[in-house]
mmCIF file of C-alpha atoms in Angstrom:
data_model
loop_
_atom_site.group_PDB
_atom_site.id
_atom_site.type_symbol
_atom_site.label_atom_id
_atom_site.label_comp_id
_atom_site.label_asym_id
_atom_site.label_seq_id
_atom_site.Cartn_x
_atom_site.Cartn_y
_atom_site.Cartn_z
ATOM 1 C CA UNK A 1 0.000 0.000 0.000
ATOM 2 C CA UNK A 2 1.262 3.451 -0.882
ATOM 3 C CA UNK A 3 0.125 4.947 2.408
ATOM 4 C CA UNK A 4 2.095 2.286 4.331
ATOM 5 C CA UNK A 5 5.284 1.492 2.410
ATOM 6 C CA UNK A 6 7.153 -1.726 2.958
ATOM 7 C CA UNK A 7 10.053 0.038 4.683
ATOM 8 C CA UNK A 8 7.806 1.453 7.402
ATOM 9 C CA UNK A 9 5.916 -1.823 7.640
ATOM 10 C CA UNK A 10 9.113 -3.767 8.316
ATOM 11 C CA UNK A 11 10.251 -1.376 11.055
ATOM 12 C CA UNK A 12 6.855 -1.478 12.748
ATOM 13 C CA UNK A 13 6.766 -5.266 12.400
ATOM 14 C CA UNK A 14 10.148 -5.632 14.107
ATOM 15 C CA UNK A 15 9.081 -3.361 16.966
ATOM 16 C CA UNK A 16 5.752 -5.130 17.535
ATOM 17 C CA UNK A 17 7.278 -8.578 17.364
ATOM 18 C CA UNK A 18 10.039 -7.594 19.785
ATOM 19 C CA UNK A 19 7.438 -6.445 22.325
ATOM 20 C CA UNK A 20 5.454 -9.660 22.030
ATOM 21 C CA UNK A 21 8.641 -11.725 22.036
ATOM 22 C CA UNK A 22 9.440 -10.249 25.432
ATOM 23 C CA UNK A 23 6.006 -11.304 26.671
ATOM 24 C CA UNK A 24 6.527 -14.722 25.126
ATOM 25 C CA UNK A 25 9.847 -15.218 26.906
ATOM 26 C CA UNK A 26 8.208 -14.585 30.287
ATOM 27 C CA UNK A 27 5.581 -17.240 29.580
ATOM 28 C CA UNK A 28 8.205 -19.575 28.133
ATOM 29 C CA UNK A 29 10.347 -19.632 31.273
ATOM 30 C CA UNK A 30 7.295 -20.089 33.492
ATOM 31 C CA UNK A 31 6.153 -22.924 31.250
ATOM 32 C CA UNK A 32 9.571 -24.590 31.330
ATOM 33 C CA UNK A 33 9.558 -24.351 35.119
ATOM 34 C CA UNK A 34 6.200 -26.127 35.185
ATOM 35 C CA UNK A 35 7.497 -28.877 32.920
ATOM 36 C CA UNK A 36 10.862 -29.415 34.613
ATOM 37 C CA UNK A 37 9.947 -28.951 38.280
ATOM 38 C CA UNK A 38 7.214 -30.349 40.492
ATOM 39 C CA UNK A 39 5.036 -28.463 42.971
ATOM 40 C CA UNK A 40 7.853 -28.449 45.512
ATOM 41 C CA UNK A 41 10.180 -26.921 42.900
ATOM 42 C CA UNK A 42 12.241 -30.090 42.889
ATOM 43 C CA UNK A 43 13.714 -31.025 39.539
ATOM 44 C CA UNK A 44 12.031 -33.981 37.896
ATOM 45 C CA UNK A 45 13.932 -37.058 36.860
ATOM 46 C CA UNK A 46 14.480 -37.468 33.146
ATOM 47 C CA UNK A 47 12.156 -40.454 33.115
ATOM 48 C CA UNK A 48 9.363 -38.340 34.612
ATOM 49 C CA UNK A 49 9.507 -35.571 32.039
ATOM 50 C CA UNK A 50 6.841 -35.263 29.388
ATOM 51 C CA UNK A 51 9.225 -35.240 26.476
ATOM 52 C CA UNK A 52 6.694 -34.618 23.682
ATOM 53 C CA UNK A 53 5.331 -31.507 25.389
ATOM 54 C CA UNK A 54 8.829 -30.331 26.260
ATOM 55 C CA UNK A 55 9.938 -30.759 22.643
ATOM 56 C CA UNK A 56 6.918 -28.807 21.377
ATOM 57 C CA UNK A 57 7.598 -26.016 23.877
ATOM 58 C CA UNK A 58 11.247 -25.772 22.829
ATOM 59 C CA UNK A 59 10.327 -25.938 19.130
ATOM 60 C CA UNK A 60 7.941 -23.023 19.516
ATOM 61 C CA UNK A 61 10.669 -21.085 21.290
ATOM 62 C CA UNK A 62 13.049 -21.747 18.386
ATOM 63 C CA UNK A 63 10.531 -20.477 15.811
ATOM 64 C CA UNK A 64 9.603 -17.434 17.921
ATOM 65 C CA UNK A 65 13.209 -16.441 18.617
ATOM 66 C CA UNK A 66 14.440 -17.177 15.102
ATOM 67 C CA UNK A 67 11.727 -14.977 13.613
ATOM 68 C CA UNK A 68 12.829 -11.993 15.711
ATOM 69 C CA UNK A 69 16.511 -12.570 14.953
ATOM 70 C CA UNK A 70 15.944 -12.920 11.206
ATOM 71 C CA UNK A 71 13.685 -9.872 11.206
ATOM 72 C CA UNK A 72 16.421 -7.808 12.842
ATOM 73 C CA UNK A 73 18.995 -9.111 10.361
ATOM 74 C CA UNK A 74 16.720 -8.280 7.448
ATOM 75 C CA UNK A 75 16.315 -4.690 8.626
ATOM 76 C CA UNK A 76 20.085 -4.334 9.049
ATOM 77 C CA UNK A 77 20.660 -5.670 5.558
ATOM 78 C CA UNK A 78 18.067 -3.348 4.032
ATOM 79 C CA UNK A 79 18.827 -0.100 5.861
ATOM 80 C CA UNK A 80 22.559 -0.437 6.526
ATOM 81 C CA UNK A 81 24.272 -2.907 4.228
ATOM 82 C CA UNK A 82 22.329 -2.582 0.975
ATOM 83 C CA UNK A 83 23.593 0.224 -1.288
ATOM 84 C CA UNK A 84 22.013 -0.763 -4.574
ATOM 85 C CA UNK A 85 19.274 0.977 -6.567
ATOM 86 C CA UNK A 86 15.831 1.223 -5.000
ATOM 87 C CA UNK A 87 17.145 1.412 -1.463
ATOM 88 C CA UNK A 88 15.698 -0.616 1.406
ATOM 89 C CA UNK A 89 12.391 -1.190 -0.400
ATOM 90 C CA UNK A 90 14.258 -3.034 -3.157
ATOM 91 C CA UNK A 91 15.980 -5.286 -0.630
ATOM 92 C CA UNK A 92 12.698 -6.134 1.123
ATOM 93 C CA UNK A 93 11.073 -7.062 -2.198
ATOM 94 C CA UNK A 94 13.513 -9.905 -2.917
ATOM 95 C CA UNK A 95 10.865 -12.488 -2.051
ATOM 96 C CA UNK A 96 13.096 -15.541 -2.653
ATOM 97 C CA UNK A 97 15.933 -14.285 -0.481
ATOM 98 C CA UNK A 98 16.732 -16.783 2.265
ATOM 99 C CA UNK A 99 15.674 -14.302 4.929
ATOM 100 C CA UNK A 100 12.152 -14.057 3.506
ATOM 101 C CA UNK A 101 11.988 -17.825 3.156
ATOM 102 C CA UNK A 102 12.906 -18.322 6.820
ATOM 103 C CA UNK A 103 10.369 -15.703 7.924
ATOM 104 C CA UNK A 104 7.657 -17.446 5.919
ATOM 105 C CA UNK A 105 8.577 -20.845 7.360
ATOM 106 C CA UNK A 106 8.461 -19.414 10.895
ATOM 107 C CA UNK A 107 4.928 -18.074 10.493
ATOM 108 C CA UNK A 108 3.327 -21.109 8.872
ATOM 109 C CA UNK A 109 5.167 -23.763 10.910
ATOM 110 C CA UNK A 110 4.474 -22.056 14.230
ATOM 111 C CA UNK A 111 0.807 -21.842 13.300
ATOM 112 C CA UNK A 112 0.668 -25.487 12.229
ATOM 113 C CA UNK A 113 2.359 -26.555 15.456
ATOM 114 C CA UNK A 114 -0.096 -24.606 17.599
ATOM 115 C CA UNK A 115 -3.092 -25.901 15.647
ATOM 116 C CA UNK A 116 -1.806 -29.447 15.934
ATOM 117 C CA UNK A 117 -1.504 -29.217 19.711
ATOM 118 C CA UNK A 118 -5.049 -27.869 19.963
ATOM 119 C CA UNK A 119 -6.317 -30.884 18.012
ATOM 120 C CA UNK A 120 -4.306 -33.170 20.290
ATOM 121 C CA UNK A 121 -5.952 -31.691 23.372
ATOM 122 C CA UNK A 122 -9.378 -32.168 21.807
ATOM 123 C CA UNK A 123 -8.501 -35.766 20.930
ATOM 124 C CA UNK A 124 -7.486 -36.455 24.539
ATOM 125 C CA UNK A 125 -10.625 -34.859 25.967
ATOM 126 C CA UNK A 126 -12.832 -37.026 23.758
ATOM 127 C CA UNK A 127 -11.022 -40.164 24.899
ATOM 128 C CA UNK A 128 -8.892 -40.448 21.776
ATOM 129 C CA UNK A 129 -11.899 -40.525 19.483
ATOM 130 C CA UNK A 130 -10.717 -40.039 15.904
ATOM 131 C CA UNK A 131 -14.168 -39.381 14.399
ATOM 132 C CA UNK A 132 -14.658 -36.383 16.693
ATOM 133 C CA UNK A 133 -11.452 -34.693 15.551
ATOM 134 C CA UNK A 134 -11.715 -35.940 11.976
ATOM 135 C CA UNK A 135 -12.933 -32.606 10.603
ATOM 136 C CA UNK A 136 -10.232 -30.706 12.498
ATOM 137 C CA UNK A 137 -7.563 -33.044 11.153
ATOM 138 C CA UNK A 138 -8.783 -32.541 7.584
ATOM 139 C CA UNK A 139 -8.621 -28.764 8.052
ATOM 140 C CA UNK A 140 -5.123 -29.094 9.505
ATOM 141 C CA UNK A 141 -4.023 -31.232 6.561
ATOM 142 C CA UNK A 142 -5.391 -28.575 4.209
ATOM 143 C CA UNK A 143 -3.313 -25.982 6.041
ATOM 144 C CA UNK A 144 -0.259 -28.235 5.758
ATOM 145 C CA UNK A 145 -0.742 -28.548 1.992
ATOM 146 C CA UNK A 146 -1.044 -24.767 1.688
ATOM 147 C CA UNK A 147 2.095 -24.443 3.809
ATOM 148 C CA UNK A 148 4.121 -26.599 1.428
ATOM 149 C CA UNK A 149 2.885 -24.707 -1.607
ATOM 150 C CA UNK A 150 3.530 -21.293 -0.006
ATOM 151 C CA UNK A 151 7.101 -22.205 0.929
ATOM 152 C CA UNK A 152 7.727 -23.637 -2.542
ATOM 153 C CA UNK A 153 6.496 -20.498 -4.313
ATOM 154 C CA UNK A 154 8.417 -18.161 -2.005
ATOM 155 C CA UNK A 155 11.610 -20.166 -2.552
ATOM 156 C CA UNK A 156 11.290 -20.394 -6.362
ATOM 157 C CA UNK A 157 9.611 -17.132 -7.388
ATOM 158 C CA UNK A 158 12.937 -15.286 -7.822
ATOM 159 C CA UNK A 159 11.375 -11.939 -8.636
ATOM 160 C CA UNK A 160 10.656 -8.679 -6.891
ATOM 161 C CA UNK A 161 7.439 -9.249 -4.993
ATOM 162 C CA UNK A 162 5.911 -8.862 -1.554
ATOM 163 C CA UNK A 163 4.016 -11.393 0.516
ATOM 164 C CA UNK A 164 0.789 -9.799 -0.755
ATOM 165 C CA UNK A 165 1.611 -10.539 -4.402
ATOM 166 C CA UNK A 166 -0.996 -12.223 -6.610
ATOM 167 C CA UNK A 167 1.140 -15.378 -6.805
ATOM 168 C CA UNK A 168 0.935 -15.937 -3.059
ATOM 169 C CA UNK A 169 -2.237 -14.191 -1.927
ATOM 170 C CA UNK A 170 -4.766 -16.951 -2.768
ATOM 171 C CA UNK A 171 -2.721 -19.618 -1.001
ATOM 172 C CA UNK A 172 -2.049 -17.467 2.044
ATOM 173 C CA UNK A 173 -5.723 -16.523 2.345
ATOM 174 C CA UNK A 174 -6.672 -20.194 2.067
ATOM 175 C CA UNK A 175 -4.146 -21.071 4.768
ATOM 176 C CA UNK A 176 -5.614 -18.563 7.207
ATOM 177 C CA UNK A 177 -9.218 -19.493 6.445
ATOM 178 C CA UNK A 178 -8.435 -23.148 7.162
ATOM 179 C CA UNK A 179 -6.455 -22.311 10.307
ATOM 180 C CA UNK A 180 -9.104 -20.003 11.764
ATOM 181 C CA UNK A 181 -11.907 -22.447 10.951
ATOM 182 C CA UNK A 182 -9.991 -25.311 12.506
ATOM 183 C CA UNK A 183 -9.226 -23.284 15.624
ATOM 184 C CA UNK A 184 -12.845 -22.231 16.146
ATOM 185 C CA UNK A 185 -14.143 -25.746 15.472
ATOM 186 C CA UNK A 186 -11.701 -27.503 17.776
ATOM 187 C CA UNK A 187 -12.021 -24.947 20.564
ATOM 188 C CA UNK A 188 -15.796 -25.236 20.321
ATOM 189 C CA UNK A 189 -15.597 -29.025 20.642
ATOM 190 C CA UNK A 190 -13.412 -28.776 23.734
ATOM 191 C CA UNK A 191 -15.612 -26.175 25.407
ATOM 192 C CA UNK A 192 -18.776 -28.111 24.542
ATOM 193 C CA UNK A 193 -17.379 -31.271 26.127
ATOM 194 C CA UNK A 194 -16.454 -29.511 29.354
ATOM 195 C CA UNK A 195 -19.725 -27.552 29.389
ATOM 196 C CA UNK A 196 -21.781 -30.737 29.060
ATOM 197 C CA UNK A 197 -20.010 -32.336 32.001
ATOM 198 C CA UNK A 198 -20.338 -29.078 33.940
ATOM 199 C CA UNK A 199 -24.109 -29.157 33.503
ATOM 200 C CA UNK A 200 -24.268 -32.658 34.893
ATOM 201 C CA UNK A 201 -22.055 -31.808 37.831
ATOM 202 C CA UNK A 202 -24.190 -28.689 38.442
ATOM 203 C CA UNK A 203 -27.261 -30.863 38.818
ATOM 204 C CA UNK A 204 -25.462 -33.072 41.301
ATOM 205 C CA UNK A 205 -24.138 -30.102 43.273
ATOM 206 C CA UNK A 206 -27.620 -28.564 43.447
ATOM 207 C CA UNK A 207 -29.307 -31.709 44.743
ATOM 208 C CA UNK A 208 -26.553 -32.792 47.109
ATOM 209 C CA UNK A 209 -25.377 -29.365 48.248
ATOM 210 C CA UNK A 210 -21.926 -30.936 48.327
ATOM 211 C CA UNK A 211 -18.994 -28.555 48.684
ATOM 212 C CA UNK A 212 -16.765 -31.117 46.976
ATOM 213 C CA UNK A 213 -19.051 -31.270 43.936
ATOM 214 C CA UNK A 214 -19.160 -27.481 43.768
ATOM 215 C CA UNK A 215 -15.376 -27.347 43.905
ATOM 216 C CA UNK A 216 -15.187 -29.809 41.025
ATOM 217 C CA UNK A 217 -17.668 -27.708 39.114
ATOM 218 C CA UNK A 218 -15.450 -24.679 39.629
ATOM 219 C CA UNK A 219 -12.518 -26.578 38.177
ATOM 220 C CA UNK A 220 -14.492 -27.350 35.052
ATOM 221 C CA UNK A 221 -15.438 -23.712 34.575
ATOM 222 C CA UNK A 222 -11.838 -22.677 35.101
ATOM 223 C CA UNK A 223 -10.841 -25.150 32.396
ATOM 224 C CA UNK A 224 -13.389 -23.600 30.041
ATOM 225 C CA UNK A 225 -12.047 -20.126 30.733
ATOM 226 C CA UNK A 226 -8.491 -21.245 30.019
ATOM 227 C CA UNK A 227 -9.436 -22.720 26.657
ATOM 228 C CA UNK A 228 -11.712 -19.840 25.665
ATOM 229 C CA UNK A 229 -9.115 -17.197 26.556
ATOM 230 C CA UNK A 230 -6.422 -18.954 24.532
ATOM 231 C CA UNK A 231 -8.726 -19.587 21.590
ATOM 232 C CA UNK A 232 -10.019 -16.018 21.527
ATOM 233 C CA UNK A 233 -6.512 -14.565 21.671
ATOM 234 C CA UNK A 234 -5.294 -16.670 18.780
ATOM 235 C CA UNK A 235 -8.437 -16.274 16.657
ATOM 236 C CA UNK A 236 -8.334 -12.480 17.013
ATOM 237 C CA UNK A 237 -4.737 -12.179 15.809
ATOM 238 C CA UNK A 238 -5.263 -14.733 13.022
ATOM 239 C CA UNK A 239 -8.341 -12.826 11.848
ATOM 240 C CA UNK A 240 -6.294 -9.626 11.724
ATOM 241 C CA UNK A 241 -3.664 -11.365 9.594
ATOM 242 C CA UNK A 242 -6.379 -12.586 7.253
ATOM 243 C CA UNK A 243 -7.963 -9.120 6.939
ATOM 244 C CA UNK A 244 -4.675 -7.354 6.252
ATOM 245 C CA UNK A 245 -3.704 -10.022 3.724
ATOM 246 C CA UNK A 246 -7.078 -9.795 2.005
ATOM 247 C CA UNK A 247 -6.792 -6.003 1.683
ATOM 248 C CA UNK A 248 -3.209 -6.315 0.350
ATOM 249 C CA UNK A 249 -1.940 -4.148 3.168
ATOM 250 C CA UNK A 250 1.720 -4.182 4.115
ATOM 251 C CA UNK A 251 0.566 -4.187 7.726
ATOM 252 C CA UNK A 252 0.248 -7.945 7.284
ATOM 253 C CA UNK A 253 3.987 -8.104 8.012
ATOM 254 C CA UNK A 254 3.433 -6.715 11.497
ATOM 255 C CA UNK A 255 0.398 -8.756 12.492
ATOM 256 C CA UNK A 256 1.826 -12.001 11.067
ATOM 257 C CA UNK A 257 5.011 -11.477 13.092
ATOM 258 C CA UNK A 258 2.902 -10.871 16.194
ATOM 259 C CA UNK A 259 0.943 -14.032 15.414
ATOM 260 C CA UNK A 260 4.136 -16.094 15.627
ATOM 261 C CA UNK A 261 4.591 -14.940 19.212
ATOM 262 C CA UNK A 262 0.909 -15.175 20.183
ATOM 263 C CA UNK A 263 0.742 -18.852 19.189
ATOM 264 C CA UNK A 264 3.544 -19.594 21.650
ATOM 265 C CA UNK A 265 2.052 -17.353 24.325
ATOM 266 C CA UNK A 266 -1.348 -19.058 24.225
ATOM 267 C CA UNK A 267 0.263 -22.507 24.305
ATOM 268 C CA UNK A 268 2.380 -21.584 27.323
ATOM 269 C CA UNK A 269 -0.482 -19.905 29.177
ATOM 270 C CA UNK A 270 -2.576 -23.071 29.158
ATOM 271 C CA UNK A 271 0.206 -24.984 30.903
ATOM 272 C CA UNK A 272 1.017 -22.121 33.284
ATOM 273 C CA UNK A 273 -2.590 -21.540 34.354
ATOM 274 C CA UNK A 274 -3.219 -25.252 34.796
ATOM 275 C CA UNK A 275 -0.101 -25.511 36.937
ATOM 276 C CA UNK A 276 -1.200 -22.513 38.984
ATOM 277 C CA UNK A 277 -4.488 -24.267 39.585
ATOM 278 C CA UNK A 278 -2.574 -27.304 40.778
ATOM 279 C CA UNK A 279 -0.581 -25.125 43.151
ATOM 280 C CA UNK A 280 -3.771 -23.651 44.525
ATOM 281 C CA UNK A 281 -5.102 -27.132 45.122
ATOM 282 C CA UNK A 282 -1.780 -28.134 46.749
ATOM 283 C CA UNK A 283 -1.630 -31.464 44.982
ATOM 284 C CA UNK A 284 0.046 -32.978 41.938
ATOM 285 C CA UNK A 285 -3.131 -33.528 39.973
ATOM 286 C CA UNK A 286 -6.780 -32.584 40.040
ATOM 287 C CA UNK A 287 -8.742 -35.814 39.728
ATOM 288 C CA UNK A 288 -12.491 -35.464 39.868
ATOM 289 C CA UNK A 289 -14.350 -37.861 42.108
ATOM 290 C CA UNK A 290 -16.957 -40.085 40.579
ATOM 291 C CA UNK A 291 -20.091 -38.032 40.083
ATOM 292 C CA UNK A 292 -23.466 -39.715 40.158
ATOM 293 C CA UNK A 293 -26.877 -38.355 39.447
ATOM 294 C CA UNK A 294 -30.269 -39.943 38.711
ATOM 295 C CA UNK A 295 -31.114 -40.699 35.113
ATOM 296 C CA UNK A 296 -33.827 -42.619 33.330
ATOM 297 C CA UNK A 297 -31.310 -44.672 31.405
ATOM 298 C CA UNK A 298 -28.915 -47.309 32.625
ATOM 299 C CA UNK A 299 -29.435 -50.436 34.647
ATOM 300 C CA UNK A 300 -28.507 -48.931 37.976
ATOM 301 C CA UNK A 301 -30.369 -45.650 37.481
ATOM 302 C CA UNK A 302 -27.207 -43.560 37.440
ATOM 303 C CA UNK A 303 -24.648 -42.176 35.100
ATOM 304 C CA UNK A 304 -20.946 -42.076 35.945
ATOM 305 C CA UNK A 305 -18.813 -39.226 34.781
ATOM 306 C CA UNK A 306 -15.096 -39.238 35.419
ATOM 307 C CA UNK A 307 -13.389 -35.950 34.766
ATOM 308 C CA UNK A 308 -9.686 -35.277 34.898
ATOM 309 C CA UNK A 309 -8.771 -31.605 34.633
ATOM 310 C CA UNK A 310 -5.395 -30.855 33.072
ATOM 311 C CA UNK A 311 -2.411 -30.213 35.231
ATOM 312 C CA UNK A 312 1.192 -29.763 34.352
ATOM 313 C CA UNK A 313 2.506 -31.667 37.310
ATOM 314 C CA UNK A 314 2.251 -35.278 36.242
ATOM 315 C CA UNK A 315 4.006 -35.861 32.982
ATOM 316 C CA UNK A 316 1.208 -37.960 31.571
ATOM 317 C CA UNK A 317 -1.326 -35.157 32.124
ATOM 318 C CA UNK A 318 0.618 -32.100 31.041
ATOM 319 C CA UNK A 319 -0.754 -32.153 27.530
ATOM 320 C CA UNK A 320 -4.388 -32.474 28.553
ATOM 321 C CA UNK A 321 -6.790 -29.665 29.320
ATOM 322 C CA UNK A 322 -9.506 -32.000 30.433
ATOM 323 C CA UNK A 323 -10.243 -35.650 29.934
ATOM 324 C CA UNK A 324 -13.831 -36.723 30.236
ATOM 325 C CA UNK A 325 -15.121 -40.258 30.347
ATOM 326 C CA UNK A 326 -18.775 -41.187 30.233
ATOM 327 C CA UNK A 327 -19.926 -44.613 31.139
#
């Protein structure tokens, strides 16, 4: 856009991403502490660590940090080192330069990683039911295909173009539509599952006036808030990226860089807030007691709901937000 040239857009993007990277680092170290140490702040044994979650956390940190570092390098190259015709704007328009390729990989891979972890949480909550997450997986696969095509075009275009060029715009728009749709769908499934169990526990708490049941109900609602907050934060930033890309605005550089950091922030916050809940409860996990309430179905006139709210204390539960079993 003429009213927001690429040179200004790149400077603003670097500033915004640096601010959010600082926020991300705070959440990253708190998240690592939750993964590596127990409630007593004693270091876990290697065999007790949740290696998959730890690897995902470190991978997100690599993408988030690399994007800031490459962005800084790109600005130095454009404003300081480049002396050719066209100035800094010419340097930024070299779409197939390795710096632009790395920046593109950071954005799409960080997004795919975050989306994949959201689907994993949904899969766990629905007792590893593949049909439930089937639609989300298809959307994720569509995003992955778009990712491969975007990276291929960026790496082979070899012409002066921006990320909003006609060669890339349709694929990038498709990527964000699929990602946003998948995020909303999967978040909705998770919240619906917890909400349904919450309704049943509410009925039990009302009839029994049990403080324990009410406490369990509060845990479920806290779990819903954690998921909704993370989903809303991500969806808002992703929607902004989509809008700026659709309007061919150079501001897409800034919001896409912020999105790289926000994906990591939301992922870390789920673990941090779940761990804080565990600290408040002063125990390593938050198992829900068996909840019973009258029902017209079933041989014994009752329905059993076992709910396990996510904690980051036990390695086997770190990656779960809630696991619900109906019998």
